[in-house]
XYZ file of C-alpha atoms in Angstrom:
380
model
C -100.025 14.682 10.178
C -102.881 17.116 10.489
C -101.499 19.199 7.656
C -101.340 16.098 5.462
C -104.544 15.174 6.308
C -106.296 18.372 5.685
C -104.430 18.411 1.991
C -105.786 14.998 1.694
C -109.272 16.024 1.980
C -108.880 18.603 -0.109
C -107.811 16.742 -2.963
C -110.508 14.448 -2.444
C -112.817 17.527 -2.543
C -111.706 18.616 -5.855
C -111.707 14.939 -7.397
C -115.456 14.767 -6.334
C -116.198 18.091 -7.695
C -114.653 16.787 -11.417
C -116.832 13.535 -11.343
C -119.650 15.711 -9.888
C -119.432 18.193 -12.853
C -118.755 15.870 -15.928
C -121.259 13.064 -14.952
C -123.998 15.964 -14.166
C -123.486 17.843 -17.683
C -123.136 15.013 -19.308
C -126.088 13.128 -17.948
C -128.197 16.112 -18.782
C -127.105 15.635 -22.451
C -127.580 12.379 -22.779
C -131.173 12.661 -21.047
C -131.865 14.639 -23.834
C -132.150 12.372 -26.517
C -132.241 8.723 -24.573
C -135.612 8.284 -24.123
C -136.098 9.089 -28.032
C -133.488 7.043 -29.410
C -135.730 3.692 -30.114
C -138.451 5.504 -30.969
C -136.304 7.230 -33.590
C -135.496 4.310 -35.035
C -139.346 2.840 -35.606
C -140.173 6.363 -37.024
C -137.476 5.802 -39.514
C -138.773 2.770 -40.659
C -136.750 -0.108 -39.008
C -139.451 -2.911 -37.647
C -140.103 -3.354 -33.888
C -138.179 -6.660 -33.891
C -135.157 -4.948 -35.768
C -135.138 -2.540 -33.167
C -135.013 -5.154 -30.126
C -131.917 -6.623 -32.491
C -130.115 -3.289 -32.159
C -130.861 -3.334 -28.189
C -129.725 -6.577 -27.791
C -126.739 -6.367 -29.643
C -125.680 -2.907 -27.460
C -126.002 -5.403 -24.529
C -123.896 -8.501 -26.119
C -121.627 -6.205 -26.995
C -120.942 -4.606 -23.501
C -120.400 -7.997 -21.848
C -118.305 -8.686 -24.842
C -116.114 -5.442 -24.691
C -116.332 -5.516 -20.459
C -113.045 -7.355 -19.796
C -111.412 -5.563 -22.689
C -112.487 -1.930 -20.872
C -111.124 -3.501 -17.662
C -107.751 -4.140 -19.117
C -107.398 -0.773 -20.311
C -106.796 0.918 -16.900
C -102.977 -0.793 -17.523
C -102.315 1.798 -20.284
C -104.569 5.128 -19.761
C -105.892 6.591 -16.142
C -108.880 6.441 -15.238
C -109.874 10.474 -15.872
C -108.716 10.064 -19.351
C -111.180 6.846 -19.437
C -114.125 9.083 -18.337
C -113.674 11.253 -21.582
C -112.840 8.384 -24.101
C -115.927 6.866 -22.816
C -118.082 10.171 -23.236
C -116.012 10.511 -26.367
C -117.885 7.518 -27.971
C -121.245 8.582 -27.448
C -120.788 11.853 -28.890
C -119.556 9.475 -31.761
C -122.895 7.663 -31.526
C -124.622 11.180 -31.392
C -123.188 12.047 -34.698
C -124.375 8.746 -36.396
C -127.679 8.673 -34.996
C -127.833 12.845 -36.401
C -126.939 11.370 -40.108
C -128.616 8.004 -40.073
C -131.419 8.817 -42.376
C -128.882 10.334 -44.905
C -126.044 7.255 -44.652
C -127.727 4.786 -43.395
C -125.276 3.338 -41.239
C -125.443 -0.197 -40.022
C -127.242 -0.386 -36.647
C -124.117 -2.213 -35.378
C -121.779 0.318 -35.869
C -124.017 2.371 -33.498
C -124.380 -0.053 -31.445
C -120.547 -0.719 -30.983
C -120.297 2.752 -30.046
C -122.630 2.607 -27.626
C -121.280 -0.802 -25.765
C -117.845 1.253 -25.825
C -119.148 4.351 -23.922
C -121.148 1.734 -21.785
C -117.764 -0.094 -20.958
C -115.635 2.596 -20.363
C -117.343 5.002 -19.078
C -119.576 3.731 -16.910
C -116.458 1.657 -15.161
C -113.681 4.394 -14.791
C -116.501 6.151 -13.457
C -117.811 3.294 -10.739
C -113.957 3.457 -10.353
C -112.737 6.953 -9.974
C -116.177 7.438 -7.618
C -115.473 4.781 -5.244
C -111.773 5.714 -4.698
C -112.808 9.179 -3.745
C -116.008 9.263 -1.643
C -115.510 9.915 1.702
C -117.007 6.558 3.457
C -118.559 8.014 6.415
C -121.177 10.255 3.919
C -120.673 8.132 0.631
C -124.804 7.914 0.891
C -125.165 11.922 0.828
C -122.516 12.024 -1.883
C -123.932 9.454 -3.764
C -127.175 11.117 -3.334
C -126.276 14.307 -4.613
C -124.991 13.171 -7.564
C -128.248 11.242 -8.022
C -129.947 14.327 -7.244
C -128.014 16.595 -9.947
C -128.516 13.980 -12.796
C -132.047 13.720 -11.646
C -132.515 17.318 -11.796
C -131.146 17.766 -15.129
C -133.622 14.945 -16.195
C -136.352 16.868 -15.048
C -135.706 19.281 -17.826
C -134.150 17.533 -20.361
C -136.263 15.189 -21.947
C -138.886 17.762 -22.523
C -136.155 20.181 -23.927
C -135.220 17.540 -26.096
C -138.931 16.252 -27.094
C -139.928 19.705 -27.724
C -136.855 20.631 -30.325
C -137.260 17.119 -31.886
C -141.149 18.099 -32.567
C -140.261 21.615 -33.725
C -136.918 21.351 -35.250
C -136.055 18.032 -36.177
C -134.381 15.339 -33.389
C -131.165 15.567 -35.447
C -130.965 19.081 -34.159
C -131.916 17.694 -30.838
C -128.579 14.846 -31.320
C -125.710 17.565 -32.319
C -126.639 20.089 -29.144
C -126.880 16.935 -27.209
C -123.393 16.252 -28.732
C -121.683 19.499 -27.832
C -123.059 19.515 -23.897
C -121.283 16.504 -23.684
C -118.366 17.889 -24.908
C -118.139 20.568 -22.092
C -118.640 18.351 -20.013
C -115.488 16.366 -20.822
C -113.183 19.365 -20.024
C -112.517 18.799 -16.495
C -111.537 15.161 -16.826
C -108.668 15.990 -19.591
C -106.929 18.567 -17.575
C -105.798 16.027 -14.501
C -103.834 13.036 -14.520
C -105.903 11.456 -11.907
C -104.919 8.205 -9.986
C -101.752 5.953 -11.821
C -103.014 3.048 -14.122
C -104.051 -0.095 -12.506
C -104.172 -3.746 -13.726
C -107.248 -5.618 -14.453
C -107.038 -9.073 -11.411
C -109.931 -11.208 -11.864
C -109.587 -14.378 -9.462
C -112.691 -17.268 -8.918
C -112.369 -17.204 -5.693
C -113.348 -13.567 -5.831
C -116.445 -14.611 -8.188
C -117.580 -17.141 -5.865
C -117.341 -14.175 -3.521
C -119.439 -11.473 -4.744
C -122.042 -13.730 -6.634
C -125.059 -12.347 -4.623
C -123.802 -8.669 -5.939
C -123.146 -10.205 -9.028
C -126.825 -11.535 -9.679
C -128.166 -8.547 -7.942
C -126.588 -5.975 -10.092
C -127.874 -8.472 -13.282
C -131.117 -7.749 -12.082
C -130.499 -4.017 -11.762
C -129.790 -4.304 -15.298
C -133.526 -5.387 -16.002
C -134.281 -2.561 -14.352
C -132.605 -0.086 -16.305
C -133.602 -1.758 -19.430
C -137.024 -1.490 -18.768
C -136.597 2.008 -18.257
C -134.589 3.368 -20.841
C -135.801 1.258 -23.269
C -139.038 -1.002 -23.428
C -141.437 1.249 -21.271
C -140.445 4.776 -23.515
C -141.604 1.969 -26.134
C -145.138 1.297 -25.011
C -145.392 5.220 -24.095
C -144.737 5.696 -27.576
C -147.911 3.196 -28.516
C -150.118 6.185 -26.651
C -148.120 9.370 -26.965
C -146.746 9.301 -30.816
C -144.877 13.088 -30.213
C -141.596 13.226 -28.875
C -142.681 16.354 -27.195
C -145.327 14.290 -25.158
C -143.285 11.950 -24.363
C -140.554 14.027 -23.419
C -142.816 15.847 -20.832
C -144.229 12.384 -19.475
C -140.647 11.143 -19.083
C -139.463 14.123 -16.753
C -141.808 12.795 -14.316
C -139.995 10.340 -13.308
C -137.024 12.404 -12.344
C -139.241 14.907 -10.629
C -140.818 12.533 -7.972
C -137.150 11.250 -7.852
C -134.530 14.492 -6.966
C -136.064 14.762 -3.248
C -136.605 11.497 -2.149
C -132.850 10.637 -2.996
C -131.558 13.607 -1.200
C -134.005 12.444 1.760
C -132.841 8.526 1.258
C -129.410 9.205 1.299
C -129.425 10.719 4.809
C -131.433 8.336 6.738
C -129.198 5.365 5.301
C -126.441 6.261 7.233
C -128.410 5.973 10.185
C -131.330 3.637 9.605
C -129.075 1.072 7.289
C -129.712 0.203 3.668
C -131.579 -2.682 3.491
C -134.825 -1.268 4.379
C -134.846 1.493 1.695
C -133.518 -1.178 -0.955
C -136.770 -3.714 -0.242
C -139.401 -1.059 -0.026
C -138.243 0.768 -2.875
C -137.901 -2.247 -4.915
C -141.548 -3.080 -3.732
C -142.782 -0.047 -5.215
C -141.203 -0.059 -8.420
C -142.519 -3.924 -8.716
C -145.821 -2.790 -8.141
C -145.359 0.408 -10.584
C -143.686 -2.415 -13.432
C -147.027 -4.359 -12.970
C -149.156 -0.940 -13.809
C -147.830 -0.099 -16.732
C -147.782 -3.044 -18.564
C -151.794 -2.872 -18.335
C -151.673 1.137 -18.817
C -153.703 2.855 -21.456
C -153.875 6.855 -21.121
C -151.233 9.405 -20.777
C -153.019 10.681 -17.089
C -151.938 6.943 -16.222
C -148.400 6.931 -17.387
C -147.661 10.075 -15.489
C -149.428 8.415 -12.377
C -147.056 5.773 -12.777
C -143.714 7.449 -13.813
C -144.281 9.264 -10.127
C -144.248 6.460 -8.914
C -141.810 4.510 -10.194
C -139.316 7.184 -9.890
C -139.931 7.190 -6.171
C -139.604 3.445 -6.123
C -136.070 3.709 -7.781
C -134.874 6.472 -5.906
C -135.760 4.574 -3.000
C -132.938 2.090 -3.315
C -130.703 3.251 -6.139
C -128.761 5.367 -3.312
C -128.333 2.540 -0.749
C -127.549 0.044 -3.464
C -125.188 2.156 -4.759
C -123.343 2.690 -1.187
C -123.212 -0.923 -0.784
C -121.756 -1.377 -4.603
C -119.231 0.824 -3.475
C -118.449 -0.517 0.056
C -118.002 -3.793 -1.449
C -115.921 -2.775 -4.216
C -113.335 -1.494 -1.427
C -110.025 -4.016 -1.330
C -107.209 -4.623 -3.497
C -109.728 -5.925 -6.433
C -111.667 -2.823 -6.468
C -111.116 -3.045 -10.516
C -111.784 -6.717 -10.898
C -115.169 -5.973 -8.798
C -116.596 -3.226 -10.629
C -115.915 -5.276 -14.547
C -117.558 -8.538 -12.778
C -120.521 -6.201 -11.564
C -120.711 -4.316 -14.688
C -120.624 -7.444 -17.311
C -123.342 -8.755 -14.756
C -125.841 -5.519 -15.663
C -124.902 -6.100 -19.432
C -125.906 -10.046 -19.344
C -129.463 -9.202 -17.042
C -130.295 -6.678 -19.676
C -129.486 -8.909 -22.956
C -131.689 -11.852 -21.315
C -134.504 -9.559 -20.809
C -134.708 -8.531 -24.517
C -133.673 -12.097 -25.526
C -136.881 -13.375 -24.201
C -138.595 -10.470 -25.708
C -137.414 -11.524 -29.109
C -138.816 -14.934 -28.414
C -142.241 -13.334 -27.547
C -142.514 -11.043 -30.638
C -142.901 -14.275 -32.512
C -145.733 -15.571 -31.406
C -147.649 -12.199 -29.697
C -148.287 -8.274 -30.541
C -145.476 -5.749 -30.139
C -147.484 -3.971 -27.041
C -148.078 -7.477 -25.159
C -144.225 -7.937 -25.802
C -143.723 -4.985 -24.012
C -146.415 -5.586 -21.484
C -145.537 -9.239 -20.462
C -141.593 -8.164 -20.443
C -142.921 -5.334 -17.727
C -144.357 -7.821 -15.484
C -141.317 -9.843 -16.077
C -139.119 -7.333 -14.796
C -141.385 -6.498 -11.583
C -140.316 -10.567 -10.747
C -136.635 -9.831 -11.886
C -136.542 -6.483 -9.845
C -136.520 -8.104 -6.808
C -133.372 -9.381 -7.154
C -131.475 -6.453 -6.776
C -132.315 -7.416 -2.735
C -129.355 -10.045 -2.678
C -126.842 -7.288 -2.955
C -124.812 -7.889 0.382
């Protein structure tokens, strides 16, 4: 028994070591280029409300393509998921590098982007909940945090600096070919046997407080990849500048996660989730009046201590939750939740770039998503 037990943790071992390597690499390649991807698109001419169009059609499309990604764990395991999903943003990588020769259709990339968002991101919530040990899932979801996080510190201003200096289409194909290497791992394993997609109401009814709380983390996450690296870019025009100014937020972040996600198994989650959630509210409040770089780096400090305040314990309870016989149904209820919190944020932003400026659309949606923010609390 001992001897099975021992070759059980082993296995478990290596497993984390695969997701630990591919979603590290590849999170430092995509945190290359992310932050710069809207901005790319106003400095190529497309209008600030064509722009929110392209955002909110990556978001319809994820909640679209959510229960389609779900059912594809009947035919292909989940490691082979991870790549395919990876796959498609290098896809999206290579469009974005020859958009201003093609011009390709903004929904093209934005299909490719809603299929790495799909099917990535949910064999991954998968494969990573299945092997965490549950006694230390907060240290190993912590140190994960902590290696994407530390790649981020670097990455953006890598990336900003190469797209000043070289072009950000040069900045797109290396991004392209990190995440590449990081797919090797993943291909050579056959990983757990394919699982079918069981969605009941019951289990809806359930899980609705996870379900609106992960639709709020998906505010959250829109704010920050997308509509606050938009008002930096009304103050900082380089993507150099705003490359450097975006690795602050990962560098306030990489310690405080590593310290969060030891205390949480002893002090609980709930604490860390409301006062980090309290910060960033306060932080989303700040920058939508901000008007200097100093103050944007102020606040990026900030808010990445805010967020790496609770991302770890709201991760642990994601995870804990997701644990039963629908641990598949879970994860594509919680995921098409983040997709549909996102695409109502930018829906009303649409609505206010009608009638106001494109800085107090960004502004108001901030304070918006300081309200919205606080929802993430009614995770159970």
């Amino acid at each position: 028994m001992a001897q099975f037990h021992n070759h059980y943790h082993l296995m478990r071992m290596k497993e984390m070591g695969r997701i630990y390597w591919c979603h590290s690499i590849g999170s430092f390649g995509i945190a290359l280029i992310s932050v710069f991807i809207p901005i790319f698109l106003l400095k190529s001419g497309y209008s600030f409300q064509t722009v929110l169009l392209f955002i909110l059609s990556q978001q319809l499309l994820s909640l679209i393509l959510q229960y389609p990604a779900g059912k594809l764990f009947a035919y292909i395991r989940p490691h082979h998921l991870l790549a395919l999903g990876q796959f498609y943003y290098v896809l999206l990588l290579g469009l974005l590098a020859t958009l201003t020769i093609y011009h390709w259709p903004l929904w093209i990339l934005a299909f490719m982007w809603a299929l790495n968002r799909t099917v990535y991101w949910t064999a991954f919530h998968y494969l990573f909940s299945v092997a965490r040990a549950h006694k230390t899932a907060g240290r190993q979801i912590a140190f994960l945090s902590s290696l994407s996080l530390i790649s981020a510190c670097i990455a953006p201003a890598i990336g900003g600096i190469a797209a000043t200096f070289f072009g950000i289409q040069y900045a797109y194909i290396v991004a392209g070919l990190i995440l590449a290497i990081a797919l090797i791992p993943v291909l050579k394993t056959g990983g757990p046997e394919r699982i079918k997609l069981r969605i009941r109401w019951s289990h809806i009814r359930e899980i609705r407080r996870d379900i609106f709380a992960n639709a709020s983390n998906g505010t959250i996450l829109m704010a920050e990849n997308n509509l606050w690296p938009l008002l930096i870019f009304t103050i900082v025009s380089s993507y150099a500048g705003i490359g450097l100014l975006s690795a602050a937020i990962a560098l306030s972040s990489t310690f405080v996660t590593m310290y969060v996600g030891r205390r949480e198994e002893s002090a609980g989650e709930k604490p860390y989730i409301r006062g980090g959630l309290a910060t960033y509210s306060l932080t989303s409040i700040g920058r939508a009046v901000v008007q200097s770089s100093g103050q944007i780096f102020g606040l990026n400090m900030l808010g990445g201590i805010g967020r790496s305040l609770y991302v770890t314990p709201f991760l642990n309870r994601y995870y804990a939750n997701s644990d039963g016989k629908d641990r598949l149904g879970y994860i594509t209820l919680m995921e098409a939740a983040f997709s549909a919190g996102a695409s109502l944020l930018i829906i009303l932003a649409l609505i206010l770039s009608s009638f106001v400026s494109d800085s107090a659309v960004l502004s108001i949606s901030l304070v918006v998503v300081a309200i919205t923010a606080l929802g993430v609390r009614l995770i159970r």
